[in-house]
Short mmCIF file of C-alpha atoms in Angstrom, two decimals:
data_model
loop_
_atom_site.label_atom_id
_atom_site.label_comp_id
_atom_site.label_asym_id
_atom_site.label_seq_id
_atom_site.Cartn_x
_atom_site.Cartn_y
_atom_site.Cartn_z
CA MET A 266 -26.09 97.99 51.37
CA GLU A 267 -23.74 95.43 52.95
CA SER A 268 -26.44 92.78 53.24
CA ASN A 269 -27.31 93.19 49.57
CA SER A 270 -23.65 92.77 48.54
CA GLU A 271 -23.26 89.69 50.71
CA LYS A 272 -26.41 88.20 49.19
CA ILE A 273 -25.10 88.76 45.65
CA ILE A 274 -21.73 87.20 46.53
CA GLN A 275 -23.48 84.20 48.07
CA VAL A 276 -25.58 83.79 44.91
CA LEU A 277 -22.40 83.92 42.83
CA LYS A 278 -20.74 81.25 44.95
CA ASP A 279 -23.78 79.01 44.76
CA ARG A 280 -23.95 79.32 41.00
CA PHE A 281 -20.23 78.88 40.35
CA GLN A 282 -19.93 75.82 42.58
CA ARG A 283 -22.74 73.85 41.04
CA PRO A 284 -21.83 70.56 39.25
CA LYS A 285 -19.69 71.23 36.23
CA MET A 286 -21.26 70.52 32.87
CA LYS A 287 -19.31 68.15 30.65
CA PHE A 288 -17.30 69.86 27.95
CA THR A 289 -17.97 68.94 24.35
CA LEU A 290 -15.91 69.53 21.25
CA THR A 291 -18.55 71.91 19.94
CA ARG A 292 -18.33 74.20 22.93
CA TRP A 293 -14.59 74.16 23.38
CA CYS A 294 -13.85 74.70 19.70
CA LEU A 295 -15.15 78.21 20.26
CA THR A 296 -12.10 79.10 22.32
CA LEU A 297 -10.34 79.34 18.98
CA PHE A 298 -11.16 83.03 19.25
CA ILE A 299 -8.26 83.29 21.65
CA PHE A 300 -6.17 83.28 18.48
CA LEU A 301 -8.65 85.43 16.63
CA ASN A 302 -10.58 88.09 18.55
CA ARG A 303 -11.63 87.07 22.07
CA PRO A 304 -12.13 83.94 24.17
CA LEU A 305 -15.56 82.36 24.27
CA PRO A 306 -16.34 80.04 27.18
CA VAL A 307 -19.90 78.90 27.93
CA LEU A 308 -23.02 80.59 29.28
CA PRO A 309 -26.71 79.66 29.45
CA THR A 310 -29.34 80.78 26.98
CA SER A 311 -31.03 83.19 29.41
CA SER A 312 -30.29 85.08 32.58
CA ASP A 313 -32.01 87.30 35.09
CA SER A 314 -31.26 89.00 38.39
CA THR A 315 -30.77 85.69 40.18
CA HIS A 316 -29.29 83.56 37.37
CA SER A 317 -25.72 84.41 36.47
CA PRO A 318 -23.75 83.21 33.45
CA THR A 319 -21.98 79.90 33.90
CA LEU A 320 -18.26 80.42 34.20
CA GLU A 321 -16.15 77.30 34.44
CA PRO A 322 -14.69 77.13 37.94
CA GLU A 323 -11.23 78.40 37.11
CA PRO A 324 -10.17 80.08 40.36
CA PHE A 325 -8.23 82.95 38.85
CA LEU A 326 -10.86 83.94 36.30
CA PHE A 327 -13.55 83.62 38.97
CA LEU A 328 -11.70 86.08 41.19
CA VAL A 329 -11.14 88.49 38.29
CA GLY A 330 -14.80 88.34 37.26
CA LYS A 331 -16.05 88.79 40.82
CA GLN A 332 -13.79 91.78 41.31
CA LYS A 333 -15.09 93.42 38.13
CA LEU A 334 -18.67 92.71 39.19
CA LEU A 335 -18.22 94.26 42.63
CA GLN A 336 -16.59 97.34 41.10
CA ALA A 337 -19.51 97.73 38.68
CA GLN A 338 -22.00 97.37 41.54
CA HIS A 339 -20.23 100.04 43.59
CA LYS A 340 -20.21 102.44 40.64
CA CYS A 341 -23.90 101.78 40.01
CA PHE A 342 -24.97 102.57 43.58
CA ASP A 343 -22.80 105.67 43.56
CA ARG A 344 -24.36 106.75 40.26
CA MET A 345 -27.93 106.19 41.49
CA GLN A 346 -27.29 108.38 44.52
CA LYS A 347 -25.79 111.23 42.46
CA LEU A 348 -28.34 111.32 39.64
CA PRO A 349 -31.18 113.85 40.11
CA PRO A 350 -34.76 112.59 40.47
CA TYR A 351 -36.70 111.61 37.37
CA GLN A 352 -37.75 114.76 35.48
CA GLY A 353 -40.15 113.21 32.96
CA GLU A 354 -43.92 113.03 33.01
CA GLY A 355 -46.05 109.99 33.66
CA LEU A 356 -45.17 106.64 35.11
CA TYR A 357 -41.64 105.30 35.05
CA CYS A 358 -39.55 102.42 36.39
CA ASN A 359 -37.07 103.27 39.13
CA ARG A 360 -33.32 103.08 38.61
CA THR A 361 -31.97 99.75 39.75
CA TRP A 362 -29.10 97.30 39.84
CA ASP A 363 -30.24 93.90 38.52
CA GLY A 364 -27.20 92.00 39.74
CA TRP A 365 -25.25 92.41 36.49
CA ALA A 366 -26.03 95.83 35.01
CA CYS A 367 -27.10 99.28 36.14
CA TRP A 368 -30.38 100.70 34.82
CA ASP A 369 -31.47 104.34 34.95
CA ASP A 370 -35.01 105.63 35.39
CA THR A 371 -37.01 104.49 32.36
CA PRO A 372 -40.43 105.75 31.13
CA ALA A 373 -43.28 103.24 31.26
CA GLY A 374 -43.78 101.15 28.13
CA THR A 375 -40.14 101.51 27.09
CA LEU A 376 -37.56 98.84 26.31
CA ALA A 377 -34.21 99.89 27.77
CA GLU A 378 -31.01 98.40 26.35
CA GLN A 379 -27.26 98.57 26.81
CA HIS A 380 -24.18 96.60 25.81
CA CYS A 381 -23.57 93.32 27.56
CA PRO A 382 -21.14 93.66 30.48
CA GLY A 383 -17.66 92.23 30.11
CA TYR A 384 -17.13 90.62 33.49
CA PHE A 385 -16.53 87.17 32.08
CA PRO A 386 -15.27 85.87 28.73
CA ASP A 387 -18.58 84.19 27.86
CA PHE A 388 -20.20 87.62 27.43
CA ASP A 389 -20.21 89.06 23.91
CA VAL A 390 -19.82 92.75 24.73
CA GLU A 391 -20.87 93.75 21.20
CA GLU A 392 -24.38 92.38 21.81
CA LYS A 393 -27.18 94.07 23.76
CA VAL A 394 -28.99 93.26 27.01
CA THR A 395 -32.58 94.55 27.35
CA LYS A 396 -34.97 95.30 30.23
CA TYR A 397 -38.63 96.19 29.69
CA CYS A 398 -40.53 98.78 31.74
CA GLU A 399 -44.22 97.85 31.66
CA GLU A 400 -47.11 100.26 31.22
CA ASP A 401 -47.79 100.42 34.96
CA GLY A 402 -44.25 101.62 35.71
CA VAL A 403 -42.94 98.29 36.99
CA TRP A 404 -39.98 96.39 35.59
CA TYR A 405 -41.02 93.23 33.74
CA THR A 406 -41.13 90.13 35.96
CA HIS A 407 -40.42 86.63 34.74
CA PRO A 408 -43.56 84.42 34.90
CA GLU A 409 -41.66 81.46 36.36
CA SER A 410 -39.56 83.19 39.01
CA ASN A 411 -41.96 86.12 39.54
CA ILE A 412 -39.03 88.50 40.00
CA SER A 413 -37.62 91.34 37.94
CA TRP A 414 -35.96 89.93 34.80
CA SER A 415 -33.40 91.26 32.33
CA ASN A 416 -32.91 89.60 28.96
CA TYR A 417 -29.27 88.54 28.61
CA THR A 418 -30.06 86.01 25.87
CA MET A 419 -28.21 87.91 23.14
CA CYS A 420 -25.11 88.05 25.31
CA ASN A 421 -24.68 84.34 24.72
CA ALA A 422 -21.49 83.77 22.78
CA PHE A 423 -22.74 80.43 21.48
CA THR A 424 -25.73 81.18 19.29
CA PRO A 425 -26.06 78.88 16.22
CA GLU A 426 -24.93 81.66 13.90
CA LYS A 427 -21.81 82.32 15.95
CA MET A 428 -21.17 78.60 16.23
CA GLN A 429 -21.19 78.27 12.46
CA SER A 430 -18.78 81.17 12.03
CA ALA A 431 -16.53 79.79 14.74
CA TYR A 432 -16.44 76.36 13.09
CA ILE A 433 -15.44 77.93 9.78
CA LEU A 434 -12.60 79.86 11.40
CA TYR A 435 -11.53 76.83 13.45
CA TYR A 436 -11.14 74.52 10.46
CA LEU A 437 -9.74 77.36 8.39
CA ALA A 438 -6.93 77.68 10.94
CA ILE A 439 -6.15 73.95 10.94
CA VAL A 440 -6.22 73.60 7.14
CA GLY A 441 -4.24 76.79 6.60
CA HIS A 442 -1.44 75.91 8.99
CA SER A 443 -1.31 72.32 7.70
CA MET A 444 -0.93 73.43 4.09
CA SER A 445 1.60 76.07 5.11
CA MET A 446 3.66 73.52 6.99
CA VAL A 447 3.77 71.04 4.09
CA THR A 448 4.66 73.59 1.40
CA LEU A 449 7.25 75.30 3.60
CA VAL A 450 9.01 72.02 4.38
CA ILE A 451 9.20 71.23 0.65
CA SER A 452 10.58 74.72 0.01
CA LEU A 453 13.22 74.31 2.70
CA VAL A 454 14.34 71.02 1.16
CA ILE A 455 14.66 72.68 -2.26
CA PHE A 456 16.64 75.63 -0.90
CA MET A 457 19.01 73.35 1.00
CA ARG A 458 19.52 70.79 -1.77
CA VAL A 459 20.00 73.13 -4.75
CA ARG A 460 23.44 74.67 -4.27
CA SER A 461 23.07 77.17 -7.09
CA LEU A 462 20.40 78.97 -5.01
CA SER A 463 22.73 79.58 -2.09
CA CYS A 464 22.99 83.26 -1.20
CA GLN A 465 22.29 85.53 1.76
CA ARG A 466 18.72 86.35 0.85
CA VAL A 467 17.85 82.67 0.48
CA THR A 468 19.42 82.13 3.92
CA LEU A 469 16.95 84.70 5.26
CA HIS A 470 14.16 82.87 3.45
CA LYS A 471 15.13 79.58 5.08
CA ASN A 472 15.16 81.04 8.59
CA MET A 473 11.84 82.77 8.08
CA PHE A 474 10.34 79.60 6.59
CA LEU A 475 11.53 77.70 9.67
CA THR A 476 9.69 80.11 11.99
CA TYR A 477 6.51 79.58 9.97
CA VAL A 478 6.89 75.79 10.22
CA LEU A 479 7.51 75.78 13.98
CA ASN A 480 4.70 78.24 14.65
CA SER A 481 2.25 76.19 12.57
CA ILE A 482 3.22 73.01 14.45
CA ILE A 483 2.63 74.70 17.81
CA ILE A 484 -0.73 76.18 16.76
CA ILE A 485 -1.98 72.86 15.37
CA ILE A 486 -0.98 71.09 18.60
CA HIS A 487 -2.81 73.75 20.62
CA LEU A 488 -5.96 73.60 18.48
CA VAL A 489 -6.11 69.81 18.47
CA GLU A 490 -4.92 68.94 21.99
CA VAL A 491 -5.69 71.94 24.22
CA VAL A 492 -8.74 73.69 22.78
CA PRO A 493 -11.11 70.66 22.81
CA ASN A 494 -9.76 69.29 26.11
CA GLY A 495 -11.61 70.97 28.96
CA GLU A 496 -10.17 68.61 31.56
CA LEU A 497 -6.65 69.56 30.51
CA VAL A 498 -7.44 73.26 30.87
CA LYS A 499 -9.00 72.61 34.28
CA ARG A 500 -5.87 70.76 35.51
CA ASP A 501 -3.68 73.61 34.21
CA PRO A 502 -0.45 71.59 33.76
CA PRO A 503 2.86 73.49 33.38
CA MET A 504 3.38 72.13 29.86
CA CYS A 505 0.20 73.92 28.80
CA LYS A 506 1.78 77.26 29.68
CA VAL A 507 5.13 76.24 28.21
CA LEU A 508 3.33 75.59 24.92
CA HIS A 509 1.77 79.04 25.13
CA PHE A 510 5.22 80.57 25.76
CA PHE A 511 6.69 78.93 22.67
CA HIS A 512 3.68 79.99 20.62
CA GLN A 513 4.23 83.62 21.61
CA TYR A 514 7.98 83.31 20.99
CA MET A 515 7.63 81.72 17.55
CA MET A 516 4.97 84.23 16.55
CA SER A 517 7.35 87.05 17.51
CA CYS A 518 10.20 85.34 15.61
CA ASN A 519 7.92 85.13 12.59
CA TYR A 520 7.40 88.88 12.46
CA PHE A 521 11.00 89.73 13.34
CA TRP A 522 12.31 87.55 10.51
CA MET A 523 9.87 89.43 8.30
CA LEU A 524 11.62 92.54 9.57
CA CYS A 525 14.96 90.96 8.64
CA GLU A 526 13.68 90.43 5.09
CA GLY A 527 12.63 94.06 4.81
CA LEU A 528 15.83 95.33 6.42
CA TYR A 529 17.96 93.21 4.08
CA LEU A 530 16.17 94.51 0.97
CA HIS A 531 16.38 98.06 2.26
CA THR A 532 20.12 97.71 2.88
CA LEU A 533 20.65 95.99 -0.46
CA ILE A 534 18.65 98.40 -2.61
CA VAL A 535 18.81 101.72 -0.77
CA VAL A 536 22.08 101.66 1.18
CA SER A 537 24.48 99.33 -0.65
CA VAL A 538 22.96 99.64 -4.15
CA PHE A 539 22.57 95.97 -5.00
CA ALA A 540 25.79 94.87 -3.30
CA GLU A 541 25.67 91.71 -1.21
CA GLY A 542 28.00 90.55 1.53
CA GLN A 543 26.12 91.77 4.60
CA ARG A 544 26.92 90.36 8.03
CA MET A 545 24.41 87.65 8.73
CA TRP A 546 24.95 87.37 12.47
CA TRP A 547 23.10 90.68 12.94
CA TYR A 548 20.06 89.14 11.29
CA TYR A 549 20.31 85.99 13.43
CA LEU A 550 20.43 88.18 16.53
CA LEU A 551 17.44 90.22 15.38
CA GLY A 552 15.36 87.27 14.17
CA TRP A 553 16.01 84.68 16.91
CA GLY A 554 17.44 86.60 19.85
CA LEU A 555 15.40 89.78 20.18
CA PRO A 556 11.96 88.05 20.39
CA LEU A 557 13.16 86.21 23.51
CA LEU A 558 13.03 89.46 25.50
CA PRO A 559 9.29 90.27 25.15
CA SER A 560 8.33 86.58 25.28
CA THR A 561 10.20 86.00 28.53
CA ALA A 562 8.93 89.27 30.03
CA HIS A 563 5.35 88.34 29.14
CA ALA A 564 5.69 84.87 30.68
CA ILE A 565 7.07 86.28 33.95
CA ALA A 566 4.42 89.00 34.14
CA ARG A 567 1.66 86.53 33.30
CA ALA A 568 2.77 84.12 36.04
CA LEU A 569 2.89 86.89 38.63
CA LEU A 570 -0.02 89.15 37.68
CA PHE A 571 -2.54 87.22 35.55
CA ASN A 572 -1.97 83.50 36.04
CA ASP A 573 -5.13 82.06 34.47
CA ASN A 574 -5.48 78.45 33.33
CA CYS A 575 -3.16 77.67 30.39
CA TRP A 576 -2.91 81.44 29.84
CA LEU A 577 -5.88 81.25 27.50
CA SER A 578 -7.52 84.52 28.47
CA VAL A 579 -6.84 87.61 26.39
CA ASP A 580 -8.55 89.89 28.90
CA THR A 581 -5.28 91.42 30.04
CA ASN A 582 -3.10 94.31 28.94
CA LEU A 583 -0.03 92.14 29.49
CA LEU A 584 -0.40 90.94 25.91
CA TYR A 585 0.90 94.32 24.80
CA ILE A 586 4.32 93.12 25.96
CA ILE A 587 4.18 90.80 22.93
CA HIS A 588 2.02 92.80 20.57
CA GLY A 589 3.88 96.08 21.06
CA PRO A 590 7.22 94.92 19.57
CA VAL A 591 5.37 93.00 16.84
CA MET A 592 3.43 96.09 15.78
CA GLY A 593 6.67 98.08 15.91
CA ALA A 594 8.30 95.59 13.54
CA LEU A 595 5.31 95.77 11.18
CA VAL A 596 5.31 99.58 11.12
CA LEU A 597 9.07 99.67 10.52
CA ASN A 598 8.70 97.17 7.68
CA PHE A 599 5.96 99.31 6.19
CA PHE A 600 8.30 102.31 6.02
CA PHE A 601 11.05 100.10 4.57
CA LEU A 602 8.64 99.10 1.84
CA LEU A 603 7.69 102.70 1.03
CA ASN A 604 11.33 103.82 0.91
CA ILE A 605 12.36 100.86 -1.28
CA ILE A 606 9.61 101.66 -3.78
CA ARG A 607 10.63 105.34 -3.78
CA VAL A 608 14.28 104.53 -4.49
CA LEU A 609 13.46 101.99 -7.19
CA VAL A 610 11.14 104.37 -9.02
CA LYS A 611 13.90 106.98 -8.95
CA LYS A 612 16.49 104.52 -10.28
CA ILE A 613 14.21 103.42 -13.11
CA LYS A 614 13.80 107.04 -14.21
CA GLU A 615 17.54 107.75 -14.04
CA SER A 616 18.91 104.54 -15.57
CA GLN A 617 17.22 102.68 -18.40
CA GLU A 618 20.13 100.26 -18.86
CA ASP A 619 19.46 98.29 -15.69
CA SER A 620 15.71 98.91 -15.57
CA TYR A 621 14.98 95.21 -15.97
CA ILE A 622 16.65 94.17 -12.73
CA TYR A 623 15.06 97.14 -10.97
CA LEU A 624 11.64 96.07 -12.20
CA LYS A 625 12.33 92.59 -10.87
CA ALA A 626 13.20 94.12 -7.52
CA VAL A 627 9.99 96.19 -7.57
CA ARG A 628 7.98 93.05 -8.16
CA ALA A 629 9.78 91.26 -5.33
CA THR A 630 9.14 94.24 -3.07
CA LEU A 631 5.44 94.34 -3.89
CA ILE A 632 5.23 90.65 -3.05
CA LEU A 633 6.46 91.60 0.42
CA VAL A 634 3.17 93.40 1.17
CA PRO A 635 1.31 90.30 2.42
CA LEU A 636 4.56 88.75 3.60
CA LEU A 637 5.44 91.57 5.98
CA GLY A 638 1.93 91.80 7.40
CA VAL A 639 1.31 95.33 6.18
CA GLN A 640 -2.41 94.49 6.06
CA PHE A 641 -2.47 95.00 9.84
CA VAL A 642 -1.06 98.50 9.43
CA ILE A 643 -3.37 99.49 6.57
CA LEU A 644 -6.58 97.99 8.04
CA PRO A 645 -6.10 97.49 11.80
CA TRP A 646 -9.73 97.77 12.93
CA ARG A 647 -12.52 95.23 12.54
CA PRO A 648 -15.74 96.72 11.06
CA SER A 649 -18.68 96.82 13.47
CA HIS A 650 -21.25 95.86 10.82
CA PRO A 651 -22.10 92.14 11.22
CA VAL A 652 -21.73 91.21 7.54
CA LEU A 653 -18.62 93.32 7.01
CA GLY A 654 -17.21 91.92 10.23
CA LYS A 655 -17.60 88.35 8.97
CA ILE A 656 -15.97 89.22 5.65
CA TYR A 657 -13.14 90.93 7.51
CA ASP A 658 -12.65 87.89 9.76
CA PHE A 659 -12.57 85.47 6.83
CA VAL A 660 -10.15 87.54 4.75
CA MET A 661 -7.83 88.44 7.61
CA HIS A 662 -7.68 84.93 9.04
CA SER A 663 -7.12 83.49 5.57
CA LEU A 664 -4.11 85.76 5.22
CA ILE A 665 -2.90 84.86 8.71
CA HIS A 666 -3.30 81.08 8.61
CA PHE A 667 -2.32 80.64 4.94
CA GLN A 668 0.53 83.14 5.10
CA GLY A 669 3.19 80.44 5.13
CA PHE A 670 1.52 78.75 2.15
CA PHE A 671 1.51 82.00 0.16
CA VAL A 672 5.15 82.67 1.03
CA ALA A 673 6.24 79.21 -0.15
CA ILE A 674 4.31 79.55 -3.41
CA ILE A 675 5.61 83.04 -4.20
CA TYR A 676 9.23 82.68 -3.14
CA CYS A 677 9.84 79.09 -4.18
CA PHE A 678 7.39 77.30 -6.45
CA CYS A 679 6.54 80.27 -8.69
CA ASN A 680 10.09 81.63 -8.85
CA HIS A 681 11.65 81.20 -12.29
CA GLU A 682 15.17 80.84 -10.96
CA VAL A 683 14.10 78.01 -8.67
CA GLN A 684 12.25 76.39 -11.56
CA ALA A 685 15.33 76.71 -13.80
CA ALA A 686 17.59 75.19 -11.13
CA LEU A 687 15.23 72.25 -10.65
CA LYS A 688 14.98 71.76 -14.41
CA ARG A 689 18.76 71.85 -14.68
CA GLN A 690 19.12 69.17 -12.03
CA TRP A 691 16.48 67.09 -13.78
CA ASN A 692 18.44 67.37 -17.02
CA GLN A 693 21.57 66.26 -15.18
CA TYR A 694 19.74 63.26 -13.84
CA GLN A 695 18.50 62.34 -17.29
CA ALA A 696 21.97 62.84 -18.80
CA ARG A 697 23.51 60.46 -16.29
CA ARG A 698 20.69 57.98 -16.77
CA TRP A 699 21.02 57.94 -20.51
CA ASN A 700 24.81 57.99 -20.52
CA GLY A 701 26.15 55.23 -22.77
CA ARG A 702 22.73 54.31 -24.14
CA ARG A 703 21.78 57.17 -26.46
CA ARG A 704 24.41 58.78 -28.62
CA ALA A 705 22.85 60.14 -31.72
CA HIS A 706 24.42 63.49 -32.56
CA ARG A 707 27.63 64.56 -34.16
CA ALA A 708 29.74 67.61 -33.42
CA ALA A 709 28.03 69.66 -36.13
CA ASN A 710 24.62 69.04 -34.63
CA ALA A 711 26.02 69.87 -31.20
CA ALA A 712 27.30 73.21 -32.50
CA ALA A 713 23.85 74.03 -33.84
CA ALA A 714 22.32 73.11 -30.50
CA THR A 715 24.88 75.34 -28.81
CA ALA A 716 23.86 78.35 -30.91
CA ALA A 717 20.17 77.68 -30.23
CA ALA A 718 20.84 77.40 -26.51
CA ALA A 719 22.74 80.68 -26.57
CA ALA A 720 19.78 82.40 -28.25
CA ALA A 721 17.39 80.92 -25.70
CA LEU A 722 19.64 82.06 -22.87
CA ALA A 723 19.57 85.62 -24.16
CA GLU A 724 15.76 85.57 -24.18
CA THR A 725 15.27 84.36 -20.60
CA PRO A 726 17.29 86.41 -18.12
CA PRO A 727 17.37 85.13 -14.54
CA ILE A 728 14.77 86.16 -12.01
CA TYR A 729 15.67 88.40 -9.08
CA ILE A 730 15.98 86.06 -6.13
CA CYS A 731 19.67 86.45 -5.42
CA HIS A 732 21.47 89.59 -6.47
CA GLN A 733 23.08 89.20 -9.88
CA GLU A 734 25.46 91.57 -11.57
CA PRO A 735 24.75 92.95 -15.07
CA GLN A 736 25.34 90.63 -17.99
CA ASN A 737 28.60 92.36 -19.00
CA GLU A 738 31.70 90.33 -18.18
CA PRO A 739 33.31 91.57 -14.94
CA ALA A 740 36.83 92.91 -15.29
CA ASP A 741 38.22 90.82 -12.46
CA ASN A 742 36.60 87.55 -13.46
CA LEU A 743 39.58 85.74 -15.02
CA GLY A 744 40.83 82.23 -15.28
CA GLU A 745 38.96 79.80 -13.09
CA GLU A 746 37.49 82.45 -10.79
CA ALA A 747 33.70 82.54 -10.48
CA ALA A 748 33.65 79.04 -11.94
CA GLU A 749 32.04 76.07 -10.26
CA VAL A 750 33.09 72.57 -11.32
CA ILE A 751 30.70 69.99 -9.87
CA PRO A 752 31.80 66.63 -11.32
CA MET A 753 34.27 65.86 -14.09
CA GLU A 754 35.18 62.37 -15.14
CA GLY A 755 38.21 61.79 -17.33
CA GLY A 756 38.23 65.42 -18.39
CA GLU A 757 40.77 68.25 -18.40
CA VAL A 758 39.76 71.87 -17.96
CA ILE A 759 42.35 74.40 -19.13
CA SER A 760 40.53 77.73 -18.71
CA MET A 761 37.05 78.84 -17.80
CA LYS A 762 35.69 82.36 -17.54
CA GLY A 763 32.35 82.85 -15.78
CA ALA A 764 31.44 79.26 -16.55
CA GLU A 765 29.77 76.49 -14.64
CA VAL A 766 30.64 72.95 -15.70
CA ILE A 767 27.99 70.56 -14.46
CA ALA A 768 29.24 67.30 -15.95
CA VAL A 769 32.07 66.39 -18.27
CA GLU A 770 32.13 62.66 -18.82
CA GLY A 771 34.39 60.47 -20.86
CA ALA A 772 37.61 61.60 -22.52
CA ALA A 773 36.72 65.26 -22.81
CA GLU A 774 39.03 68.26 -22.91
CA VAL A 775 37.70 71.78 -22.43
CA ILE A 776 40.26 74.31 -23.68
CA ALA A 777 38.39 77.57 -23.12
CA VAL A 778 34.87 78.38 -22.07
CA GLU A 779 34.30 82.12 -22.03
CA GLY A 780 31.40 84.35 -21.08
CA ALA A 781 28.15 83.07 -19.67
CA ALA A 782 28.74 79.47 -20.64
CA GLU A 783 27.40 76.44 -18.87
CA VAL A 784 28.38 72.94 -19.91
CA ILE A 785 25.75 70.54 -18.64
CA ALA A 786 26.88 67.34 -20.33
CA VAL A 787 29.78 66.57 -22.60
CA GLU A 788 29.81 62.88 -23.34
CA GLY A 789 32.00 60.66 -25.39
CA SER A 790 35.28 61.69 -26.97
CA ALA A 791 34.58 65.39 -27.34
CA GLU A 792 36.84 68.42 -27.35
CA VAL A 793 35.46 71.90 -26.79
CA ILE A 794 37.88 74.53 -28.09
CA THR A 795 35.91 77.75 -27.52
CA VAL A 796 32.35 78.38 -26.46
CA GLU A 797 31.50 82.06 -26.04
CA GLY A 798 28.29 83.38 -24.49
CA ALA A 799 26.60 80.04 -24.90
CA GLU A 800 25.04 77.29 -22.88
CA VAL A 801 26.02 73.83 -24.04
CA VAL A 802 23.20 71.51 -23.11
CA ALA A 803 24.50 68.26 -24.55
CA MET A 804 27.32 67.22 -26.85
CA GLU A 805 27.40 63.57 -27.75
CA ILE A 806 29.97 61.94 -30.10
CA ILE A 807 29.38 58.41 -31.27
CA GLU A 808 31.19 56.04 -33.50
CA GLN A 809 29.11 55.04 -36.45
CA GLU A 810 29.46 51.64 -37.97
CA SER A 811 30.71 51.69 -41.52
CA SER A 812 28.28 50.41 -44.05
CA ALA A 813 31.08 48.97 -46.17
#
């Protein structure tokens, strides 16, 4: 027994210490599955009782794999001693340990099979290893080595079909995170530059967008610099593990800021009934501070208990230190979503007056489904069928890697309030550009334009991005309260109620602007006495030359 174990260990050492094959981009790209399902290092196309899979000589993973192998061997010998003798009729092959797997007594002429062992990451445990018992009751022997042979070919994690799927997922990850990063940066610039969009919920958007951007940057660096670089992984520099720490931290921040979004909507709709003014520092603590705890705990535990090269291996339960809180945040967000929908449906039935804003909130809540990662709660398991498994991988990884892109499109580019704010700023730019060059309308025409603008305003209510009160004039909104004056040149404003004056240029005097009025441009020598419930887009007064 002891001599057999020593012989197996010596064979392992001889195989693992042979000259290292040069890494190629094709082979190392497959370690992308660290981010997806499982790691995939390299192994040969066949194996038998004397040829073991080729694990790269990473000391820690070698020790872990050897320990698992010795434990499996001990269990096999113990099992062979406890099993009763073969009870069947006719010839059979004796139970045996082939160096990697344990085989029971098998009738002659039978092909025995079992799942590939999971000692090393280059084994695909979902595939099968086979061993044939010949008609004369002897295990099949390989014609070249003339010794008993087991077929581990299907255990190879690098078959052409798997290579093709891995390439698709690899480039899908790079393209998805690149597009997410670009669109999110543009969205952040819009949210920071457009002051009319400033509110607490947009502040949450900006912080969550920032976590997406930072996480995408880290993942792209890892995929481009670490995954294809076998020499870097072999050297195992500290910065490699620091990068992994920040990846885990930013991923946790991503999901916890998703939780902040759900918590904010739940507080706004269910608890405070559409009233803003929540304390933001709680959200900063939850979104940025809390993820530090599991990330730091995981890094310490990984360094002490499972210190593999660059912390690439996922063959450790220590990852639950990260994944546990993340799954907790996702489940909590899922219940927030259900409760928000329940409350909104109830409010719509009870109050028809404000049903429009409630419907907007319902739509915003339903958009949160992919945002909050509820897909992991609804469909957490990968199908075992090969075709369904590929479809699942493609759909799930598309949602994961393009999540930032979808968030930017839904919450920024396709939002009508953002579009209106950008259009308003564009009109301001054009008004300033054309100031002094085009003056073609009189006051009568301006009044007609005012009425038309008021009618258009009534037809296009604002989208629900920031909380907005009903259209009725608030009782406490008097004088210049709730009014924002951005620039005024040579103008005098006497009284404004619920009005926003964007630009008043020239010798203009605004006596009273009441209701939902917005003066975008008043040019020339104009005097606005009263504008009620209207949006004044442009009023231009020119002096016409007399024809006399």
